[in-house]
Amino acid sequence: MQVIDYFSEIQNLLRSSIFVENADVEYEVKSRGIGIVHGILGLIDGSTLQFMELINIKRDKVIHLKYRYHLMNVNGEMVFRYDNAPIIQRLLLIHTINM
């Protein structure tokens, strides 16, 4: 599997999904094994899913180096955020304890 194959899978899933009303997605091929996909999906209930994946493909296995998924309701309020960013709560706790 190469990055373009992974991107094709995503495109097929988005086209066939009954939940996705519209999609604005960009694909960046950095090399045969590294790529970035990011975009905004408009869902049938009016909510939006903003997402980004930085992937590395090794031996046909997709490794997510970075990812984030933000679901926003119809009013633009965050419903959930899922990512692999460093945990900021630890930094806030340390800062609060040291004050």
Short mmCIF file of C-alpha atoms in Angstrom, two decimals:
data_model
loop_
_atom_site.label_atom_id
_atom_site.label_comp_id
_atom_site.label_asym_id
_atom_site.label_seq_id
_atom_site.Cartn_x
_atom_site.Cartn_y
_atom_site.Cartn_z
CA MET A 1 0.00 0.00 0.00
CA GLN A 2 1.13 3.53 -0.80
CA VAL A 3 -0.18 6.89 0.35
CA ILE A 4 -2.25 7.32 -2.82
CA ASP A 5 -3.98 3.99 -2.09
CA TYR A 6 -4.89 5.17 1.42
CA PHE A 7 -6.22 8.45 0.01
CA SER A 8 -8.33 6.52 -2.51
CA GLU A 9 -9.84 4.48 0.33
CA ILE A 10 -10.80 7.69 2.14
CA GLN A 11 -12.37 9.16 -1.01
CA ASN A 12 -14.41 5.99 -1.56
CA LEU A 13 -15.62 5.97 2.05
CA LEU A 14 -16.67 9.62 1.86
CA ARG A 15 -18.52 9.12 -1.43
CA SER A 16 -20.42 6.10 -0.12
CA SER A 17 -21.26 7.45 3.36
CA ILE A 18 -24.92 8.25 4.00
CA PHE A 19 -23.87 10.60 6.82
CA VAL A 20 -21.61 12.94 4.83
CA GLU A 21 -23.51 15.70 3.06
CA ASN A 22 -20.45 17.51 1.70
CA ALA A 23 -16.69 17.23 1.95
CA ASP A 24 -13.84 19.68 1.49
CA VAL A 25 -10.75 17.48 1.71
CA GLU A 26 -7.15 18.06 0.64
CA TYR A 27 -4.55 15.39 0.10
CA GLU A 28 -0.79 16.00 0.21
CA VAL A 29 1.62 13.30 -0.92
CA LYS A 30 5.02 13.91 0.68
CA SER A 31 6.52 10.61 -0.53
CA ARG A 32 5.33 7.11 -1.43
CA GLY A 33 4.90 6.35 2.25
CA ILE A 34 4.16 9.71 3.87
CA GLY A 35 1.14 11.93 3.36
CA ILE A 36 -1.27 14.37 4.94
CA VAL A 37 -5.04 14.43 4.56
CA HIS A 38 -7.13 17.19 6.11
CA GLY A 39 -10.51 18.73 5.65
CA ILE A 40 -13.99 19.50 6.84
CA LEU A 41 -16.97 17.19 6.47
CA GLY A 42 -20.51 18.53 6.59
CA LEU A 43 -22.75 15.91 8.18
CA ILE A 44 -26.47 15.37 7.63
CA ASP A 45 -27.43 16.72 11.07
CA GLY A 46 -25.70 20.05 10.38
CA SER A 47 -22.61 19.27 12.42
CA THR A 48 -19.09 19.40 10.99
CA LEU A 49 -16.08 17.18 11.46
CA GLN A 50 -12.71 18.87 11.05
CA PHE A 51 -9.86 16.42 10.73
CA MET A 52 -6.18 15.97 9.90
CA GLU A 53 -4.02 12.86 9.60
CA LEU A 54 -0.27 12.70 9.02
CA ILE A 55 0.40 9.13 8.01
CA ASN A 56 3.40 6.93 7.34
CA ILE A 57 2.89 3.62 5.55
CA LYS A 58 5.37 0.87 6.37
CA ARG A 59 4.96 -2.71 5.16
CA ASP A 60 1.34 -2.01 4.15
CA LYS A 61 0.50 -0.79 7.65
CA VAL A 62 -0.85 2.75 8.14
CA ILE A 63 0.84 4.51 11.06
CA HIS A 64 -0.81 7.74 12.23
CA LEU A 65 2.07 10.02 13.23
CA LYS A 66 -0.33 12.86 14.03
CA TYR A 67 -4.10 13.08 13.97
CA ARG A 68 -6.93 15.26 15.16
CA TYR A 69 -10.69 15.04 14.83
CA HIS A 70 -12.97 17.88 16.00
CA LEU A 71 -16.73 17.42 15.91
CA MET A 72 -18.65 20.69 16.05
CA ASN A 73 -22.43 20.86 16.43
CA VAL A 74 -24.71 22.97 14.23
CA ASN A 75 -24.07 26.00 16.52
CA GLY A 76 -20.29 25.70 16.14
CA GLU A 77 -19.81 24.34 19.66
CA MET A 78 -17.26 21.59 20.14
CA VAL A 79 -18.86 18.19 20.82
CA PHE A 80 -15.56 16.34 21.12
CA ARG A 81 -11.91 16.55 20.20
CA TYR A 82 -9.79 13.48 19.64
CA ASP A 83 -6.09 13.82 18.89
CA ASN A 84 -2.64 12.65 19.83
CA ALA A 85 -1.28 16.07 20.82
CA PRO A 86 0.72 16.21 24.06
CA ILE A 87 -1.47 16.31 27.14
CA ILE A 88 -1.80 19.96 28.10
CA GLN A 89 -3.53 19.17 31.38
CA ARG A 90 -0.22 17.96 32.83
CA LEU A 91 1.41 21.27 31.97
CA LEU A 92 -1.48 23.21 33.51
CA LEU A 93 -1.33 21.11 36.66
CA ILE A 94 2.42 21.64 37.02
CA HIS A 95 2.01 25.37 36.43
CA THR A 96 -0.79 25.59 39.00
CA ILE A 97 1.18 23.64 41.62
CA ASN A 98 4.25 25.84 41.17
CA MET A 99 2.35 29.13 41.59
#
